[in-house]
Short mmCIF file of C-alpha atoms in Angstrom, two decimals:
data_model
loop_
_atom_site.label_atom_id
_atom_site.label_comp_id
_atom_site.label_asym_id
_atom_site.label_seq_id
_atom_site.Cartn_x
_atom_site.Cartn_y
_atom_site.Cartn_z
CA MET A 1 -2.23 -0.06 -19.56
CA PHE A 2 -4.30 -3.05 -20.62
CA ALA A 3 -6.80 -2.75 -23.46
CA MET A 4 -8.91 -4.71 -25.90
CA SER A 5 -7.86 -3.32 -29.26
CA LEU A 6 -9.29 -3.51 -32.81
CA GLU A 7 -6.69 -4.00 -35.53
CA ARG A 8 -9.03 -4.19 -38.50
CA PRO A 9 -12.85 -4.22 -38.92
CA GLY A 10 -14.32 -7.69 -38.87
CA GLN A 11 -11.60 -9.08 -36.60
CA PRO A 12 -12.00 -9.95 -32.92
CA LEU A 13 -10.61 -7.50 -30.41
CA ARG A 14 -7.23 -8.57 -29.11
CA PRO A 15 -5.76 -8.03 -25.64
CA GLU A 16 -2.87 -5.58 -25.63
CA HIS A 17 -0.49 -4.02 -23.14
CA ARG A 18 0.76 -0.48 -23.78
CA PRO A 19 2.54 2.20 -21.78
CA ASP A 20 0.12 4.42 -19.90
CA PRO A 21 -0.72 7.44 -22.10
CA THR A 22 0.20 10.96 -21.01
CA PRO A 23 -2.56 13.57 -21.19
CA GLY A 24 -1.80 16.58 -23.34
CA PRO A 25 -2.95 20.17 -22.83
CA GLY A 26 -6.60 20.31 -21.86
CA GLU A 27 -6.77 16.55 -21.24
CA LEU A 28 -7.22 14.15 -18.34
CA ARG A 29 -6.14 10.58 -17.78
CA LEU A 30 -8.75 8.51 -16.01
CA ARG A 31 -8.52 5.10 -14.42
CA VAL A 32 -11.48 3.29 -16.00
CA CYS A 33 -13.98 1.84 -13.52
CA ALA A 34 -16.56 0.62 -16.07
CA CYS A 35 -17.37 0.98 -19.76
CA ALA A 36 -20.74 0.06 -21.21
CA VAL A 37 -21.06 -1.79 -24.51
CA CYS A 38 -23.00 0.12 -27.15
CA ARG A 39 -24.39 -0.99 -30.49
CA THR A 40 -22.22 1.75 -32.03
CA ASP A 41 -19.22 -0.28 -30.84
CA LEU A 42 -20.53 -3.10 -33.01
CA HIS A 43 -20.72 -0.70 -35.95
CA VAL A 44 -17.07 0.25 -35.35
CA VAL A 45 -15.96 -3.35 -35.00
CA ASP A 46 -17.92 -4.48 -38.06
CA GLY A 47 -16.77 -1.56 -40.20
CA ASP A 48 -20.26 -0.10 -40.68
CA LEU A 49 -18.64 3.14 -39.52
CA PRO A 50 -15.64 3.58 -41.85
CA PRO A 51 -12.39 3.08 -39.94
CA ARG A 52 -10.54 6.29 -39.08
CA ARG A 53 -7.40 4.86 -37.45
CA HIS A 54 -5.85 1.54 -36.55
CA PRO A 55 -5.48 0.10 -34.10
CA ILE A 56 -8.32 1.66 -32.11
CA ILE A 57 -9.63 0.93 -28.63
CA PRO A 58 -13.46 1.02 -28.77
CA GLY A 59 -15.80 2.13 -26.02
CA HIS A 60 -17.52 5.44 -25.33
CA GLU A 61 -19.68 5.00 -22.23
CA ILE A 62 -16.86 5.40 -19.75
CA VAL A 63 -16.85 5.93 -16.02
CA GLY A 64 -13.43 6.68 -14.60
CA VAL A 65 -11.53 8.37 -11.81
CA VAL A 66 -9.13 11.19 -12.60
CA GLU A 67 -5.52 10.18 -11.95
CA VAL A 68 -3.47 12.66 -14.05
CA ILE A 69 -4.41 16.21 -15.02
CA GLY A 70 -2.89 17.71 -18.17
CA PRO A 71 -1.64 21.29 -18.59
CA GLY A 72 -4.25 24.02 -18.68
CA VAL A 73 -7.03 22.04 -16.98
CA SER A 74 -8.79 23.66 -14.03
CA GLY A 75 -11.81 22.83 -11.94
CA VAL A 76 -11.04 19.10 -11.81
CA ALA A 77 -9.40 17.19 -8.96
CA VAL A 78 -7.45 13.96 -8.86
CA GLY A 79 -9.77 11.22 -7.57
CA GLU A 80 -12.92 12.82 -9.01
CA ARG A 81 -15.31 10.44 -10.79
CA LEU A 82 -16.28 11.56 -14.30
CA GLY A 83 -18.11 10.18 -17.32
CA VAL A 84 -16.77 10.27 -20.88
CA PRO A 85 -19.27 10.01 -23.78
CA TRP A 86 -19.20 9.46 -27.56
CA LEU A 87 -18.49 13.06 -28.55
CA GLY A 88 -14.86 13.47 -27.59
CA ARG A 89 -13.93 16.89 -28.97
CA THR A 90 -15.25 19.56 -31.35
CA CYS A 91 -13.49 22.28 -33.31
CA GLY A 92 -15.35 25.20 -31.71
CA VAL A 93 -15.05 27.37 -34.85
CA CYS A 94 -17.26 25.86 -37.56
CA ARG A 95 -20.74 27.30 -38.18
CA TYR A 96 -22.40 24.50 -36.19
CA CYS A 97 -20.21 24.97 -33.13
CA ARG A 98 -20.78 28.72 -33.29
CA GLU A 99 -24.54 28.17 -33.52
CA GLY A 100 -24.61 25.91 -30.45
CA ALA A 101 -25.02 22.71 -32.49
CA GLU A 102 -21.68 21.12 -31.66
CA ASN A 103 -23.20 17.69 -32.27
CA LEU A 104 -23.00 18.59 -35.98
CA CYS A 105 -19.38 19.85 -35.81
CA GLU A 106 -17.53 19.63 -39.13
CA ALA A 107 -14.30 18.36 -37.51
CA PRO A 108 -15.29 16.31 -34.46
CA GLU A 109 -13.50 13.55 -32.59
CA PHE A 110 -15.35 10.53 -31.27
CA THR A 111 -14.40 8.41 -28.30
CA GLY A 112 -13.74 4.81 -29.36
CA TRP A 113 -13.79 5.62 -33.09
CA THR A 114 -11.34 8.43 -33.89
CA ARG A 115 -9.64 8.45 -30.45
CA ASP A 116 -9.00 5.57 -28.09
CA GLY A 117 -11.89 4.70 -25.84
CA GLY A 118 -12.80 2.83 -22.69
CA TYR A 119 -12.23 -0.86 -23.47
CA ALA A 120 -9.13 -0.38 -21.36
CA ASP A 121 -8.06 0.23 -17.78
CA VAL A 122 -7.03 3.86 -18.50
CA VAL A 123 -8.25 6.44 -21.00
CA VAL A 124 -7.27 9.98 -21.99
CA ALA A 125 -10.16 12.40 -22.50
CA ASP A 126 -10.62 16.07 -23.32
CA ALA A 127 -11.50 17.63 -19.97
CA ARG A 128 -14.27 19.70 -21.59
CA TYR A 129 -16.06 16.50 -22.57
CA ALA A 130 -15.94 14.70 -19.23
CA PHE A 131 -18.87 15.14 -16.88
CA PRO A 132 -19.58 14.77 -13.16
CA LEU A 133 -21.85 11.83 -12.40
CA PRO A 134 -24.68 11.65 -9.87
CA ALA A 135 -23.51 10.06 -6.66
CA GLY A 136 -26.41 7.63 -6.40
CA TYR A 137 -25.21 5.43 -9.26
CA SER A 138 -22.62 2.68 -9.06
CA ASP A 139 -19.95 2.74 -11.77
CA ALA A 140 -21.69 -0.01 -13.73
CA GLU A 141 -25.09 1.70 -13.44
CA ALA A 142 -23.70 5.07 -14.53
CA ALA A 143 -21.85 3.83 -17.63
CA PRO A 144 -24.91 3.18 -19.90
CA LEU A 145 -26.23 6.69 -19.18
CA LEU A 146 -23.32 8.14 -21.14
CA CYS A 147 -24.59 7.10 -24.57
CA ALA A 148 -27.68 4.94 -24.32
CA GLY A 149 -29.12 7.41 -21.85
CA LEU A 150 -27.90 10.55 -23.60
CA ILE A 151 -28.88 9.67 -27.14
CA GLY A 152 -32.26 8.46 -25.91
CA PHE A 153 -32.73 11.77 -24.13
CA ARG A 154 -31.80 13.77 -27.22
CA ALA A 155 -34.13 11.69 -29.40
CA TRP A 156 -36.93 12.07 -26.83
CA ARG A 157 -36.61 15.84 -26.76
CA LYS A 158 -36.72 15.90 -30.55
CA ALA A 159 -39.86 13.75 -30.46
CA CYS A 160 -41.52 16.17 -28.03
CA GLU A 161 -40.66 19.38 -29.88
CA GLY A 162 -43.98 19.73 -31.69
CA ARG A 163 -47.35 18.55 -30.46
CA PRO A 164 -47.80 17.06 -26.97
CA VAL A 165 -46.77 13.42 -26.71
CA LYS A 166 -48.91 11.12 -24.60
CA ALA A 167 -48.36 7.82 -26.45
CA LEU A 168 -44.69 7.13 -27.23
CA GLY A 169 -43.43 4.13 -29.17
CA LEU A 170 -39.88 2.78 -28.77
CA TYR A 171 -38.63 0.44 -31.48
CA GLY A 172 -35.75 -1.76 -30.35
CA PHE A 173 -36.02 -2.19 -26.59
CA GLY A 174 -32.36 -2.38 -25.65
CA ALA A 175 -30.06 -0.18 -23.59
CA ALA A 176 -31.29 3.20 -24.84
CA ALA A 177 -34.98 2.35 -24.86
CA HIS A 178 -35.08 0.79 -21.41
CA LEU A 179 -33.48 3.90 -19.92
CA LEU A 180 -35.66 6.34 -21.85
CA ALA A 181 -38.83 4.40 -21.02
CA GLN A 182 -38.25 5.06 -17.32
CA LEU A 183 -37.82 8.80 -17.87
CA ALA A 184 -40.82 9.06 -20.21
CA ILE A 185 -43.06 7.15 -17.78
CA HIS A 186 -41.87 9.41 -14.96
CA GLU A 187 -42.92 12.36 -17.15
CA GLY A 188 -46.43 10.93 -17.52
CA GLN A 189 -46.20 9.37 -20.98
CA ASP A 190 -47.57 5.98 -21.99
CA VAL A 191 -44.76 3.93 -23.51
CA TYR A 192 -45.28 1.21 -26.11
CA ALA A 193 -42.28 -1.14 -26.53
CA PHE A 194 -41.54 -2.82 -29.87
CA THR A 195 -39.04 -5.69 -29.97
CA ARG A 196 -37.93 -8.47 -32.27
CA ALA A 197 -40.70 -11.02 -32.66
CA GLY A 198 -40.61 -13.54 -29.84
CA ASP A 199 -38.18 -11.57 -27.67
CA ALA A 200 -39.91 -12.42 -24.40
CA GLN A 201 -36.92 -11.21 -22.38
CA ALA A 202 -37.05 -7.63 -23.71
CA GLN A 203 -40.84 -7.54 -23.63
CA GLY A 204 -40.82 -8.74 -20.04
CA LEU A 205 -38.34 -6.01 -19.08
CA ALA A 206 -40.55 -3.40 -20.76
CA GLN A 207 -43.58 -4.54 -18.81
CA ARG A 208 -41.65 -4.62 -15.53
CA LEU A 209 -40.56 -1.03 -16.13
CA GLY A 210 -44.18 0.07 -16.59
CA CYS A 211 -44.71 0.16 -20.35
CA VAL A 212 -48.40 -0.09 -21.16
CA TRP A 213 -47.83 -2.49 -24.08
CA ALA A 214 -45.02 -4.65 -25.46
CA GLY A 215 -45.05 -6.53 -28.74
CA ALA A 216 -43.26 -7.30 -31.97
CA SER A 217 -42.13 -4.49 -34.25
CA GLU A 218 -44.42 -5.82 -36.96
CA ASP A 219 -47.47 -5.58 -34.67
CA ALA A 220 -49.84 -2.63 -34.72
CA PRO A 221 -50.05 -0.94 -31.31
CA PRO A 222 -53.48 -0.86 -29.66
CA LYS A 223 -53.76 2.90 -30.34
CA ALA A 224 -52.13 5.45 -32.63
CA LEU A 225 -48.85 6.86 -31.32
CA ASP A 226 -48.07 10.54 -30.99
CA ALA A 227 -44.36 9.85 -31.58
CA ALA A 228 -42.05 6.94 -32.16
CA ILE A 229 -38.28 6.60 -31.69
CA ILE A 230 -36.34 3.93 -33.56
CA PHE A 231 -33.23 2.69 -31.77
CA ALA A 232 -32.77 -0.56 -33.71
CA PRO A 233 -30.49 -0.01 -36.76
CA VAL A 234 -33.08 -1.48 -39.11
CA GLY A 235 -34.35 0.68 -41.97
CA GLU A 236 -37.39 -1.55 -42.50
CA LEU A 237 -38.78 -0.23 -39.21
CA VAL A 238 -39.26 3.28 -40.61
CA PRO A 239 -42.44 2.60 -42.62
CA LEU A 240 -43.83 0.50 -39.75
CA ALA A 241 -43.28 3.38 -37.33
CA LEU A 242 -44.75 5.93 -39.74
CA LYS A 243 -47.81 3.75 -40.08
CA ALA A 244 -48.13 3.55 -36.28
CA VAL A 245 -48.06 7.31 -35.58
CA CYS A 246 -51.09 9.54 -35.79
CA ARG A 247 -51.63 12.54 -38.07
CA GLY A 248 -48.99 15.14 -37.29
CA GLY A 249 -46.91 12.49 -35.51
CA ILE A 250 -43.14 12.23 -35.63
CA VAL A 251 -40.70 9.34 -36.11
CA VAL A 252 -37.18 9.92 -34.81
CA CYS A 253 -34.26 7.75 -35.91
CA GLY A 254 -31.91 7.58 -32.94
CA GLY A 255 -28.94 5.57 -34.22
CA ILE A 256 -25.67 6.67 -35.80
CA HIS A 257 -26.02 3.88 -38.37
CA MET A 258 -29.07 2.28 -39.94
CA SER A 259 -29.58 -0.11 -42.83
CA ASP A 260 -31.06 1.42 -45.98
CA LEU A 261 -34.65 2.56 -45.84
CA PRO A 262 -37.08 0.75 -48.16
CA ALA A 263 -39.35 2.64 -50.53
CA ILE A 264 -41.92 4.53 -48.46
CA PRO A 265 -45.40 5.22 -49.87
CA TYR A 266 -46.11 8.93 -49.72
CA ALA A 267 -49.35 8.17 -47.92
CA LEU A 268 -47.32 7.25 -44.82
CA LEU A 269 -45.77 10.74 -44.73
CA TRP A 270 -48.90 12.62 -45.69
CA GLU A 271 -51.05 14.30 -43.03
CA GLU A 272 -47.97 16.12 -41.76
CA ARG A 273 -46.13 13.16 -40.32
CA ARG A 274 -42.43 13.88 -39.89
CA LEU A 275 -39.32 11.71 -40.18
CA VAL A 276 -36.15 13.09 -38.59
CA SER A 277 -32.83 11.89 -37.19
CA VAL A 278 -30.67 12.88 -34.24
CA ALA A 279 -26.90 13.01 -34.43
CA ASN A 280 -24.44 12.52 -31.59
CA LEU A 281 -24.99 14.75 -28.53
CA THR A 282 -23.91 18.01 -26.99
CA ARG A 283 -22.34 18.87 -23.69
CA ARG A 284 -25.60 20.60 -22.78
CA ASP A 285 -27.42 17.30 -23.27
CA ALA A 286 -25.18 15.64 -20.66
CA LEU A 287 -25.50 18.47 -18.17
CA ASP A 288 -29.29 18.43 -18.53
CA TYR A 289 -29.81 14.67 -18.63
CA LEU A 290 -27.64 13.21 -15.89
CA PRO A 291 -29.26 14.99 -12.92
CA ARG A 292 -32.69 14.61 -14.52
CA ALA A 293 -32.23 10.87 -14.86
CA ALA A 294 -31.16 10.59 -11.24
CA ALA A 295 -34.14 12.64 -10.05
CA ALA A 296 -36.49 10.41 -12.07
CA GLY A 297 -35.01 7.24 -10.56
CA VAL A 298 -33.74 5.92 -13.90
CA ARG A 299 -31.77 2.70 -13.39
CA ALA A 300 -29.91 0.60 -15.94
CA GLU A 301 -30.49 -3.14 -16.08
CA VAL A 302 -26.85 -4.25 -16.24
CA THR A 303 -25.08 -7.43 -17.29
CA ALA A 304 -21.42 -7.23 -16.30
CA TYR A 305 -18.50 -8.82 -18.17
CA PRO A 306 -14.78 -8.76 -17.42
CA LEU A 307 -12.96 -6.45 -19.83
CA GLN A 308 -11.04 -9.46 -21.16
CA GLU A 309 -14.37 -10.89 -22.39
CA ALA A 310 -15.27 -7.87 -24.53
CA ASN A 311 -15.65 -10.05 -27.63
CA ARG A 312 -18.22 -12.21 -25.84
CA ALA A 313 -20.11 -9.13 -24.68
CA LEU A 314 -20.23 -7.78 -28.24
CA GLU A 315 -21.45 -11.08 -29.60
CA ASP A 316 -24.10 -11.34 -26.89
CA LEU A 317 -25.24 -7.84 -27.82
CA ARG A 318 -25.45 -8.86 -31.46
CA ARG A 319 -27.55 -11.92 -30.56
CA GLY A 320 -29.81 -10.11 -28.12
CA ALA A 321 -28.69 -12.46 -25.37
CA PHE A 322 -29.41 -10.03 -22.53
CA ALA A 323 -31.95 -7.35 -21.69
CA GLY A 324 -30.78 -3.84 -20.83
CA ALA A 325 -27.10 -2.96 -21.11
CA ALA A 326 -23.78 -4.81 -20.99
CA VAL A 327 -20.91 -3.26 -19.02
CA LEU A 328 -17.20 -4.14 -19.11
CA ILE A 329 -15.27 -4.11 -15.83
CA PRO A 330 -11.45 -3.77 -16.02
CA PRO A 331 -9.19 -6.15 -14.07
CA GLY A 332 -8.89 -5.30 -10.40
CA ARG A 333 -12.16 -3.36 -10.22
CA PRO A 334 -14.89 -4.62 -7.85
#
């Protein structure tokens, strides 16, 4: 197998050849067709997420074709196309797993952080955490749905749990936000896109997708928001979002990592505003979201890179050099 591997946080990924891994009981080996580049990958590479093992192959938005089926796996066929997300395995026995909240499992495994991920031409995955993909998506289009799409969907459902949401703000208009905006607009919501000041590329994408307003994160929206979701890993956005939502509104933090929150005046929380986070995802999220996204016509804006150029893709993500999502394509794939 060929992979781009991380030896230590803060170092560039290095190309590496290894023997093809053998799937164990309950596992599959997939030939990777595409793997999207997520901001969480940057947090792994930079060490914002404490390293769990070295070396590690990042990548957790994986589209692949089953080529080897491990012992004890049923209901899957060689040649089937599946998606592999961030949550790679759960214990099944802790209180959270028993309560149906496996995203909060006390002993989880994560693709591309605690187990090797999709910056490679093959990957081994737990068969229970690999999902059929809608046929209408190309490999590159499907890959961002597996984290950017899923975490956006989970954050959106959290935002809509209380009062009805008509005006929805999205802070950080990257991969997750541009996918969620399409679903929210399809559901009849007005979407307000907040970007880095002067990011005409992201603001233009938001407007093309049908957002009713696009501006800088520091700007006040033209009307009070019912809910806001923060995808950018910037703690300073929390008080801005709280200020932008109406009485009884909710602010959802959608990232796995965020810089420290500044002091927040109590007045911004008063009047029953809520500040919550979402963590990871569940298998139910994937089974609900993927067909729903396809039915809503959700499409990823994709910039493709050869797998060998994973470091360039990560740096371009860091700089905000593209709108939408970056996707790595292994050698030999179309």
